[in-house]
mmCIF file of C-alpha atoms in Angstrom:
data_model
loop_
_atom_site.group_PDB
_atom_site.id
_atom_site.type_symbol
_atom_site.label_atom_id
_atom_site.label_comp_id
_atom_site.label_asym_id
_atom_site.label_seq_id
_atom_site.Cartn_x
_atom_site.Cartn_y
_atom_site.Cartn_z
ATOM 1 C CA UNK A 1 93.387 134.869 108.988
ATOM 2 C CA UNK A 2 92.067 131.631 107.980
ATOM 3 C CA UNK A 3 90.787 131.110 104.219
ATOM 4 C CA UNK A 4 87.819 129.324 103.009
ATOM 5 C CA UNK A 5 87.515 128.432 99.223
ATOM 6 C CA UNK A 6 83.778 127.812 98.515
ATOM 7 C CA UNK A 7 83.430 125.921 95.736
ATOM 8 C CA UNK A 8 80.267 126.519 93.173
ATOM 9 C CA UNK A 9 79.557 125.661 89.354
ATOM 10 C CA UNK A 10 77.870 129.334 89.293
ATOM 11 C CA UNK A 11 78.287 131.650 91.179
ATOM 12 C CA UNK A 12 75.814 134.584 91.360
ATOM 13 C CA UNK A 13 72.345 134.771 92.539
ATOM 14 C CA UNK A 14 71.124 133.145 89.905
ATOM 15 C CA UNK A 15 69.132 130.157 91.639
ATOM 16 C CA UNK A 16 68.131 129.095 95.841
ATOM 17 C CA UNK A 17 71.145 127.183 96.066
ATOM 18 C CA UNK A 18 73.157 129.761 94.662
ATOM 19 C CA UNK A 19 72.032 132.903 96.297
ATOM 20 C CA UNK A 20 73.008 130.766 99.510
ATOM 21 C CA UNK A 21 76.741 130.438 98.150
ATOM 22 C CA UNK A 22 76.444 134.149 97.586
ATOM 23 C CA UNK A 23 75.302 135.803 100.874
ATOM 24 C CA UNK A 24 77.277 132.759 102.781
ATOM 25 C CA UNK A 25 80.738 134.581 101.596
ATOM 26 C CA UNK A 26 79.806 138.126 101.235
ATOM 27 C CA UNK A 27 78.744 137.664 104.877
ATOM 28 C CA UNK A 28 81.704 135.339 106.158
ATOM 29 C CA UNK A 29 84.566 138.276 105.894
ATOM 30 C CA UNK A 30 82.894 139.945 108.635
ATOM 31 C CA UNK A 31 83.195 136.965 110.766
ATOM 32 C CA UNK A 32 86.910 136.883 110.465
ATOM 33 C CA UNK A 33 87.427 135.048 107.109
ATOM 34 C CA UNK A 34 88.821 135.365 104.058
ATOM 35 C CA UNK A 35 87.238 133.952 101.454
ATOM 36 C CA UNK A 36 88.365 132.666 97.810
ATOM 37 C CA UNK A 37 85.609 130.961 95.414
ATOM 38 C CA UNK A 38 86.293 128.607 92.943
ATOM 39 C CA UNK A 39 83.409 128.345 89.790
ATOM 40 C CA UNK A 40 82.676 128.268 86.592
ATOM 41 C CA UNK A 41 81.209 131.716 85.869
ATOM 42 C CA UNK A 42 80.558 134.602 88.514
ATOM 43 C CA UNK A 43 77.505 135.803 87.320
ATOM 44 C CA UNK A 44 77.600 139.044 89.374
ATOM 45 C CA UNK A 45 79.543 141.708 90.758
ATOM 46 C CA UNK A 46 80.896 140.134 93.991
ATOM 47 C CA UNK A 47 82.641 142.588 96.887
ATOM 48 C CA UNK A 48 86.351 142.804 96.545
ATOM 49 C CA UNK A 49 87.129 141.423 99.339
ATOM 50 C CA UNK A 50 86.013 138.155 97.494
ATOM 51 C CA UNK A 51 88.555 136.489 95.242
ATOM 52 C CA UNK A 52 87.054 134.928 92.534
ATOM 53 C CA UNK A 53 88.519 132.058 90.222
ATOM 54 C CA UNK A 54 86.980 131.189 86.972
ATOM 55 C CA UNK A 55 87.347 128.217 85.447
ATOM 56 C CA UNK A 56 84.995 128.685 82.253
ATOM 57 C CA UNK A 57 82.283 126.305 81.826
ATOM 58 C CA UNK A 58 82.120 122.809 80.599
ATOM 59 C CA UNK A 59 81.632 121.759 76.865
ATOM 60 C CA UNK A 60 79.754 118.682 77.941
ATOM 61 C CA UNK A 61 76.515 117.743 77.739
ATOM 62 C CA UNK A 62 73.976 116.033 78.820
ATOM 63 C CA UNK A 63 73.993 117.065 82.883
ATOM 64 C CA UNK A 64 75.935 114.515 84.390
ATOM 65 C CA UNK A 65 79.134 114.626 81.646
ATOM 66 C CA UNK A 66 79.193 118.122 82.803
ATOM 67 C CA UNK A 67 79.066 117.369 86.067
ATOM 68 C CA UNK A 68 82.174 115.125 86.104
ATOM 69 C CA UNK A 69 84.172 117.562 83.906
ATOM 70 C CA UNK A 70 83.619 120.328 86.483
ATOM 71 C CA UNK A 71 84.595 117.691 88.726
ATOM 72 C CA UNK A 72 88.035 116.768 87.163
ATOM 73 C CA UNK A 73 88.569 120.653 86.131
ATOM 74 C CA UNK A 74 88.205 121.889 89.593
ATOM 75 C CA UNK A 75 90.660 119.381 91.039
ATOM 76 C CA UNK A 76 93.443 119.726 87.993
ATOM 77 C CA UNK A 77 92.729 123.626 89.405
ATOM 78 C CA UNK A 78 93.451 122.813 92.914
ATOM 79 C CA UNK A 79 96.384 120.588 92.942
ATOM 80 C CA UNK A 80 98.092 123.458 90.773
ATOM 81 C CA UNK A 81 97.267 126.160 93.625
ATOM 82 C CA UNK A 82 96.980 124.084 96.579
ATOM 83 C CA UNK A 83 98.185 126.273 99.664
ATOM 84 C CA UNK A 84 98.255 124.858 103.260
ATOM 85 C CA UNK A 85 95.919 125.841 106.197
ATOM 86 C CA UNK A 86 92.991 126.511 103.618
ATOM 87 C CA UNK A 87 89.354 124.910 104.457
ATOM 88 C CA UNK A 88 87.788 123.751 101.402
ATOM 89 C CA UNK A 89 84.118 123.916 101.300
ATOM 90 C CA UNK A 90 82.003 122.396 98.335
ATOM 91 C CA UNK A 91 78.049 123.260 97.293
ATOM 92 C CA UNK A 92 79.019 120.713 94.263
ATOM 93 C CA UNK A 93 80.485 117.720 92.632
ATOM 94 C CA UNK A 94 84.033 117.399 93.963
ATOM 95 C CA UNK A 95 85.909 115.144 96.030
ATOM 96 C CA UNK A 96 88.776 116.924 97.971
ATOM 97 C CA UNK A 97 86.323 119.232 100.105
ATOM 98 C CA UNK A 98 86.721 119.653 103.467
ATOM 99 C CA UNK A 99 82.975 120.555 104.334
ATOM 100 C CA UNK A 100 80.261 119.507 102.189
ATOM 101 C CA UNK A 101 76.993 121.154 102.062
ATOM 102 C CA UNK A 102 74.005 119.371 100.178
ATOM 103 C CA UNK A 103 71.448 121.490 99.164
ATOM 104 C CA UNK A 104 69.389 119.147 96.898
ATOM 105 C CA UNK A 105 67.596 115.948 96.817
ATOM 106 C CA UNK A 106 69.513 112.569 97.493
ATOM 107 C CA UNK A 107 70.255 111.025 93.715
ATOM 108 C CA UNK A 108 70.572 107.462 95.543
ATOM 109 C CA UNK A 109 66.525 107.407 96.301
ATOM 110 C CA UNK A 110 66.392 106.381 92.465
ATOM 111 C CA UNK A 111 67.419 103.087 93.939
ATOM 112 C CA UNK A 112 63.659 102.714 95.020
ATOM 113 C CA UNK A 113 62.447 102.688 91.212
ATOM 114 C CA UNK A 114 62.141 99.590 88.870
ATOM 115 C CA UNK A 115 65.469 98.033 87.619
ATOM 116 C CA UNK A 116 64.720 99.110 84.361
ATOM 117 C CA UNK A 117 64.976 102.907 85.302
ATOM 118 C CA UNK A 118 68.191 102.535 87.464
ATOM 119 C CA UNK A 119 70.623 100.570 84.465
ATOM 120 C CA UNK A 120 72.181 103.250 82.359
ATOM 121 C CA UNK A 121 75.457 105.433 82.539
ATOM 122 C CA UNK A 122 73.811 108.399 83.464
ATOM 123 C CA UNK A 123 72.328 107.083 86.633
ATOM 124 C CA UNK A 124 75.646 104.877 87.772
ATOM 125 C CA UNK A 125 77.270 108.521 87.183
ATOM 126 C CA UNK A 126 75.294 110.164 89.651
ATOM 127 C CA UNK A 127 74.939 107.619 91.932
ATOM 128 C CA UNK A 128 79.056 107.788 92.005
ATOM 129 C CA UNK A 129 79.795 111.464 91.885
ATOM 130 C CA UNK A 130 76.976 111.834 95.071
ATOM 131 C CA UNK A 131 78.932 109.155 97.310
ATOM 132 C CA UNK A 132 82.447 110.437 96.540
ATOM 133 C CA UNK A 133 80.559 113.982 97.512
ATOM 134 C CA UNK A 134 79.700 112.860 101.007
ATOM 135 C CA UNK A 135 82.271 109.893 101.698
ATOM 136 C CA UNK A 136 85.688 111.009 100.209
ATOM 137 C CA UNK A 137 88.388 110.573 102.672
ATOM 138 C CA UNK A 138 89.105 114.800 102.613
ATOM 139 C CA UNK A 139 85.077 115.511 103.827
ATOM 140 C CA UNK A 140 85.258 116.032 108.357
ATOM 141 C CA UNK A 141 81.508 117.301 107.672
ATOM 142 C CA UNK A 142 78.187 117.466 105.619
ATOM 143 C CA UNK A 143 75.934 120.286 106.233
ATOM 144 C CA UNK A 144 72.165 119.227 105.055
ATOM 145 C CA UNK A 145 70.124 122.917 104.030
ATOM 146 C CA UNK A 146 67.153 121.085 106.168
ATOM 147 C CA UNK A 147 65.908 118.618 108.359
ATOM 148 C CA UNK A 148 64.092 116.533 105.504
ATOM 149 C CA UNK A 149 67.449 116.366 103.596
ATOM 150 C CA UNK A 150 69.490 115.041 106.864
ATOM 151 C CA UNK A 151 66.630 112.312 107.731
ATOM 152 C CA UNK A 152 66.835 111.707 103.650
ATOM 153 C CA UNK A 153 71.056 111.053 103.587
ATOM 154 C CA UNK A 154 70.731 109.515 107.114
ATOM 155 C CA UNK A 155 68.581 106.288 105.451
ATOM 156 C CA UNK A 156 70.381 106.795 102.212
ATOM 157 C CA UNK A 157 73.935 106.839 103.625
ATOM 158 C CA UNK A 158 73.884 105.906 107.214
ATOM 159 C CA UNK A 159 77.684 106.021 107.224
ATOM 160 C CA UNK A 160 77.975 109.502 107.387
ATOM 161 C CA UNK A 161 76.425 109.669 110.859
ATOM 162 C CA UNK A 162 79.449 110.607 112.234
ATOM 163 C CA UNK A 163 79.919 113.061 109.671
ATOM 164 C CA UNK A 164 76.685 114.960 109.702
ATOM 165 C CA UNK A 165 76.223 118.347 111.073
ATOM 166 C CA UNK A 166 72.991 119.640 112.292
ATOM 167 C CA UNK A 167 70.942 121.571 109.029
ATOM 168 C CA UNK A 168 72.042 125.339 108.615
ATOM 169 C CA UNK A 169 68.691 126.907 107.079
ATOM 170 C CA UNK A 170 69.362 129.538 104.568
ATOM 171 C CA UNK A 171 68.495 133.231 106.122
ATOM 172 C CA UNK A 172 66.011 136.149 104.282
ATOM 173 C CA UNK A 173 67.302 139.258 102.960
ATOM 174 C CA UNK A 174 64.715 142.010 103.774
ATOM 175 C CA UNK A 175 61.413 141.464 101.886
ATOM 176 C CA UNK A 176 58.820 144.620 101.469
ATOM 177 C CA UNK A 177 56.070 143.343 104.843
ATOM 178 C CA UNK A 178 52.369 142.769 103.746
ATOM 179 C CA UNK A 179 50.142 145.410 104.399
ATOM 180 C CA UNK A 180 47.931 143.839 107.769
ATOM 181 C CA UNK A 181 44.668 146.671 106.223
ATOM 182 C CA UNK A 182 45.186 144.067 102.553
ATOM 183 C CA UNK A 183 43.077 141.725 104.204
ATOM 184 C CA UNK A 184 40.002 143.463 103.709
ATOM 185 C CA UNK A 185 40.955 144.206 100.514
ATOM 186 C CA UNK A 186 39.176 142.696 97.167
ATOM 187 C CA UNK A 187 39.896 140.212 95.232
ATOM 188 C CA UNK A 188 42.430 138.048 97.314
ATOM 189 C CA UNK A 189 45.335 137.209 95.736
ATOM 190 C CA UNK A 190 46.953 133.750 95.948
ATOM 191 C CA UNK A 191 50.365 133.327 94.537
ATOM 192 C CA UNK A 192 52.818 130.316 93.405
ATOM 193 C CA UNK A 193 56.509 130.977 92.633
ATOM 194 C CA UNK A 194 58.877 128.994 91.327
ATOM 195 C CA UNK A 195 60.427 128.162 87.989
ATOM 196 C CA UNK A 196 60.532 124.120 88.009
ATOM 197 C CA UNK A 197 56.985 124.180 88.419
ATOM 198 C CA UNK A 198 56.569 120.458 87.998
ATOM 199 C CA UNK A 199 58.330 119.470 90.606
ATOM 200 C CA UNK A 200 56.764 122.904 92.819
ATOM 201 C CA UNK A 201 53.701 121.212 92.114
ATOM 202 C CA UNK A 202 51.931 124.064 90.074
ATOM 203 C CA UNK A 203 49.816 122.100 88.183
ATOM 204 C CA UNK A 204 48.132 120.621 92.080
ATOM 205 C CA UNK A 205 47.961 124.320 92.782
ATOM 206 C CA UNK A 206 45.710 125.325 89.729
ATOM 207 C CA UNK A 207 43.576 122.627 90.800
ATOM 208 C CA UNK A 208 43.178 123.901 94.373
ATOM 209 C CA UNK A 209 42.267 127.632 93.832
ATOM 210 C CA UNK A 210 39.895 126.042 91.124
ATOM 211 C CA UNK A 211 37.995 124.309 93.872
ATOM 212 C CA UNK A 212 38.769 127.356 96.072
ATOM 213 C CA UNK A 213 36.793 129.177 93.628
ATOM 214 C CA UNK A 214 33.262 127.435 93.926
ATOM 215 C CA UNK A 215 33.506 129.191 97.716
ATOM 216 C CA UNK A 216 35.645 132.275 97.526
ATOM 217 C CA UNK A 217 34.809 133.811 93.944
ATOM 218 C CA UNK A 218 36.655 137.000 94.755
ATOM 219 C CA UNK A 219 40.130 135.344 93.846
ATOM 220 C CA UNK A 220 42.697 136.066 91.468
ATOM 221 C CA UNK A 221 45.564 133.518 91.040
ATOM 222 C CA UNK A 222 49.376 135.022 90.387
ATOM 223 C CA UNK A 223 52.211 132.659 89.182
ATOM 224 C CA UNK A 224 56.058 133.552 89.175
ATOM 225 C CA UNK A 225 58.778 131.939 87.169
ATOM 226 C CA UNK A 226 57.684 129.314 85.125
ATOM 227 C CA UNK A 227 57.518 130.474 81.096
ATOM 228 C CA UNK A 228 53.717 131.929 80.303
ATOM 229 C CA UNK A 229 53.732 130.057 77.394
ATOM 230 C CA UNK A 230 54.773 126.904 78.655
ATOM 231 C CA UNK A 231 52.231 127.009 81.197
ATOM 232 C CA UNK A 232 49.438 128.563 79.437
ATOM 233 C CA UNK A 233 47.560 125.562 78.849
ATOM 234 C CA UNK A 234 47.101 124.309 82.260
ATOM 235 C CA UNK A 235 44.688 127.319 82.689
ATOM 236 C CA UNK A 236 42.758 126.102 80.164
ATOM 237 C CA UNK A 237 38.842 127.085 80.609
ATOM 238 C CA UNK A 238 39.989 128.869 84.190
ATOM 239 C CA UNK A 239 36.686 130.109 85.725
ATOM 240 C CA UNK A 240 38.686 133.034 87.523
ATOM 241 C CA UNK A 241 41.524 136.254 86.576
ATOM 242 C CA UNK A 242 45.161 135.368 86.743
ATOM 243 C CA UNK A 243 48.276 136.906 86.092
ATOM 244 C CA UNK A 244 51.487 134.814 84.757
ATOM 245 C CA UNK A 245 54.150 137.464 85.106
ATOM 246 C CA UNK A 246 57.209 135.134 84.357
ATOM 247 C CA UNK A 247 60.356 135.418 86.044
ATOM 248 C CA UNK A 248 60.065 139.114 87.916
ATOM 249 C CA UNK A 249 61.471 139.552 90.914
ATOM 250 C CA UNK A 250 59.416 137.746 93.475
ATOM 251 C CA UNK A 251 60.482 139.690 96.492
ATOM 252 C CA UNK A 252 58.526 142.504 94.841
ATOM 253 C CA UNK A 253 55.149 140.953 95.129
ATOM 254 C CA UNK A 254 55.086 138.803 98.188
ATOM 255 C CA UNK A 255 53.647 141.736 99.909
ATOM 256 C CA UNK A 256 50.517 141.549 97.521
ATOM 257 C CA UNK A 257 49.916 137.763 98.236
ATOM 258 C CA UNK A 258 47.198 136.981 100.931
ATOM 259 C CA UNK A 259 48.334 133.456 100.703
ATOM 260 C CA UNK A 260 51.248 131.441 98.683
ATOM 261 C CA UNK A 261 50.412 127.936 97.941
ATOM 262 C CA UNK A 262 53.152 125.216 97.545
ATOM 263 C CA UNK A 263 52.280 122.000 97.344
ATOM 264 C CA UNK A 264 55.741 120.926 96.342
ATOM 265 C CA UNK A 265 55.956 117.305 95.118
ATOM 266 C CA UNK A 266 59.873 117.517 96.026
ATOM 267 C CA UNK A 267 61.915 120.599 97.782
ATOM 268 C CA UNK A 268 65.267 120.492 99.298
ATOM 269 C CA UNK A 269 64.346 123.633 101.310
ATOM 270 C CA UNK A 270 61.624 126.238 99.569
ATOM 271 C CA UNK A 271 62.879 129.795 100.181
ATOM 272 C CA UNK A 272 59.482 131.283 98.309
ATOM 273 C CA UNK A 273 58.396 129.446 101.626
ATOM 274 C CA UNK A 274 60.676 131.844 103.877
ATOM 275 C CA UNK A 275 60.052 134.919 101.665
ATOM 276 C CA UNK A 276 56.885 135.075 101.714
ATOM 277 C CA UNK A 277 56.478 134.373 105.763
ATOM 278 C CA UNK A 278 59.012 137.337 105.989
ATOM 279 C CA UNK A 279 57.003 139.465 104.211
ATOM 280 C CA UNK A 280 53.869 138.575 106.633
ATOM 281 C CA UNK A 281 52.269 136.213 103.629
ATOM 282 C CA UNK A 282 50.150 132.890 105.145
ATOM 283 C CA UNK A 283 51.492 130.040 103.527
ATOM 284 C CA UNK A 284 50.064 126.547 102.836
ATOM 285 C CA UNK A 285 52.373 123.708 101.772
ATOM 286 C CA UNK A 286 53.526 120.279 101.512
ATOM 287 C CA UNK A 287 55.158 118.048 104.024
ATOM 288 C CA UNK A 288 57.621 117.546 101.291
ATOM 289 C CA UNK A 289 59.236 120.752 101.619
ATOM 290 C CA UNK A 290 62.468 121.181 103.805
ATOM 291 C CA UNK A 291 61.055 124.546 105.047
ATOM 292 C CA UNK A 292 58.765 122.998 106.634
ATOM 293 C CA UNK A 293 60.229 123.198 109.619
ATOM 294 C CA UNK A 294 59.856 126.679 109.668
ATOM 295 C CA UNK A 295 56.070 126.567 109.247
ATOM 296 C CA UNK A 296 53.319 125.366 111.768
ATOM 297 C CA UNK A 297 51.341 122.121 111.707
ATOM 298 C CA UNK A 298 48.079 124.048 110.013
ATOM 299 C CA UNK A 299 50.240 125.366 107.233
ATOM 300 C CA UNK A 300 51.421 121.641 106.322
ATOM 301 C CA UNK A 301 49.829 119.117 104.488
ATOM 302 C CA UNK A 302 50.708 115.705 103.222
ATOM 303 C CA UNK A 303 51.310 115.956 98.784
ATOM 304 C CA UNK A 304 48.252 113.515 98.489
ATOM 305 C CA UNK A 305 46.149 114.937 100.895
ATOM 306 C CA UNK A 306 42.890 115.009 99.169
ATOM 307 C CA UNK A 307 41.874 117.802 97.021
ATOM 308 C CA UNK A 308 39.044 118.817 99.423
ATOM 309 C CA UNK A 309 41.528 119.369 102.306
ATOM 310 C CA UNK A 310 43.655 121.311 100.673
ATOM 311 C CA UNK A 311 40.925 123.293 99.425
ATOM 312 C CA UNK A 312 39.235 123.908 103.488
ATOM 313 C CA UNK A 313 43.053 125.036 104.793
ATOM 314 C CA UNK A 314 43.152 127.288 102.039
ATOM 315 C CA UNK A 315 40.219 129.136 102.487
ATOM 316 C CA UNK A 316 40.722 128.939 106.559
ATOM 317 C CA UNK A 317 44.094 130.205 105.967
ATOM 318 C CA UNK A 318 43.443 133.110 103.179
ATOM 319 C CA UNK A 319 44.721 136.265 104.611
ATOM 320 C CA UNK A 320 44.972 135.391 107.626
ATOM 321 C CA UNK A 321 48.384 137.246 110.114
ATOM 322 C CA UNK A 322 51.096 135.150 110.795
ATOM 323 C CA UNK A 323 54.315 136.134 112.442
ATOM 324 C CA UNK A 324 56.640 136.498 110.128
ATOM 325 C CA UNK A 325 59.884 134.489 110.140
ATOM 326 C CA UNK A 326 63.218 136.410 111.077
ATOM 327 C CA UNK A 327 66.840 134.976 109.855
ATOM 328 C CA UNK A 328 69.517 136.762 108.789
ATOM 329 C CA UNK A 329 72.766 135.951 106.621
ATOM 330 C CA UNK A 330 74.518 136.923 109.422
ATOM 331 C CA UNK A 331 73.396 134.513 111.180
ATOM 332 C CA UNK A 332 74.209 131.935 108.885
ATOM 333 C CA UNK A 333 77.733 133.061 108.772
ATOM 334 C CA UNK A 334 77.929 133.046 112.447
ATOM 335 C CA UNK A 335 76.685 129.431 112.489
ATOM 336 C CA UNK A 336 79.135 128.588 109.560
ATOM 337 C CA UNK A 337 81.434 129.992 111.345
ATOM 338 C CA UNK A 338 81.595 128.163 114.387
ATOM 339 C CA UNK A 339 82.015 124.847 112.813
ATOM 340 C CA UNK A 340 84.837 126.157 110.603
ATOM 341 C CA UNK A 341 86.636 126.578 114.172
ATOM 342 C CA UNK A 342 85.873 123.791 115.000
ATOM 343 C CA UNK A 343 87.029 121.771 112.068
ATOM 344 C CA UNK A 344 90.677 123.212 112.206
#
């Protein structure tokens, strides 16, 4: 039986990225695998056909310093318990991986920004530990989570052509379905999830369902994840009801959503995005989102699309049925699966 070692600073479902670690090796046994993980912490109770290896965290701070500690840890741990025939696949910053998967945004598009911004340690760091994580002489393939990320690493890197395997989108555990009768219901509710809600573009939300407002005063806005107190103030003088719940459990209350908005200024993939389509939830977002390509042309709209427009395809898409999207883990693992095979 052929082992995998899937290497990830945390391990748990504890984050996008990391839920896809997660359900990628509690659904690769049943494909014929075994599976070791090398992290940190495990932040959950994994299946025991999982071994786990902890490695404790890093005393190092700021981000990056951390970064290259786990780095140096994780390879001190695997030249002491090296074992022939095993595949090594990373979701993080080392540089004897087999199989790299790269689930966020490209560091190296800093090298657009002014000189001034692009000189310091922390930012030659990066730059370095995100090369070594594509181009090391161990890596026979990168996995991008989505079609934005590949075109991204294509520009960024175009040495890694050879190297680059088509995207393997993450899949949707089962998510309660919208009830189709909602849509007569009173007032519509819009929602917005996500924790970094800068860079989820909260704030452009707010503004939206603001405007929305002036046509559609039977709207209440929900938000998930961010801190109510930290984001308390951008409601400031809010003509309409909202709800800041914090971070509940967002599978929970997709089904109460007649539309999510997510006008993401930057997002790797977006699996709110996937959620809430599985649940049956109308979704209008950015063209800067990786799930995108899951969505169709009306539910897409450039970042700086003027206010007005986003405002119209709101309203024209408020409760309106969509199909929702189908993937399963399993058939993740199955595509994971087949390029292991391949690889060996």
């Amino acid at each position: 039986m052929m082992t995998i070692l899937q290497i990830v600073r945390d391990f748990g479902p504890v984050g996008g990225m990391e839920r896809y670690v997660w359900e990628l090796c509690h659904h690769l046994p049943e494909q014929g695998f075994r599976v070791d993980v090398l992290c940190e912490h495990c932040h959950a109770g994994p299946d025991k056909s999982l071994t786990i290896h902890e490695i404790g965290g890093s005393r190092f701070h700021p981000r990056w310093l951390s970064a290259l500690d786990f780095s140096h840890r994780a390879a001190r741990w695997h030249a002491r318990h090296a074992r022939p025939g095993v595949l090594i696949h990373s979701h993080d910053t080392t540089g004897f991986h087999h199989v790299a998967t790269f689930h966020g945004p490209p560091f190296a598009e800093i090298r657009s920004r002014p000189l001034w911004k692009r000189i310091s340690p922390r930012v030659a760091a990066n730059l370095w530990i995100e090369r070594r994580q594509l181009l090391a002489p161990s890596v026979r393939a990168i996995i991008p989570n989505s079609e934005m990320i590949a075109r991204k690493l294509l520009r960024l890197y175009p040495e890694i052509a050879p190297r680059l395997e088509a995207p393997i989108l993450p899949g949707v555990a089962s998510i309660p379905m919208r009830d189709p009768a909602q849509q007569r219901k009173r007032p519509h509710v819009i929602g917005f999830v996500g924790r970094e809600w800068k860079r989820k573009g909260l704030d452009i939300a707010v503004h939206i369902v603001r405007q929305m407002l002036k046509d559609e005063a039977d709207l209440e806005l929900v938000v998930i994840g961010p801190d109510p107190a930290e984001i308390r103030p951008l409601l400031g003088n809010y003509p309409g009801p909202y709800r800041l719940l914090g971070g509940v459990d967002a599978s929970e209350h997709y089904r109460h959503f007649d539309l999510l908005l997510h006008p993401a200024r930057m997002e790797p993939f977006g699996m709110v995005i996937a959620e809430a389509l599985s649940a049956g939830v109308p979704v209008l977002a950015s063209d800067q989102c990786g799930a995108a390509s899951i969505l169709d042309a009306n539910s897409i709209l450039p970042v700086n699309a003027p206010l007005e427009c986003w405002v119209q395809r709101g309203l024209e898409k408020l409760a309106r049925p969509v199909t929702p999207f189908r993937r399963s883990w399993d058939e993740v693992a199955a595509e994971h699966a087949e390029l292991y095979r391949r690889l060996v």
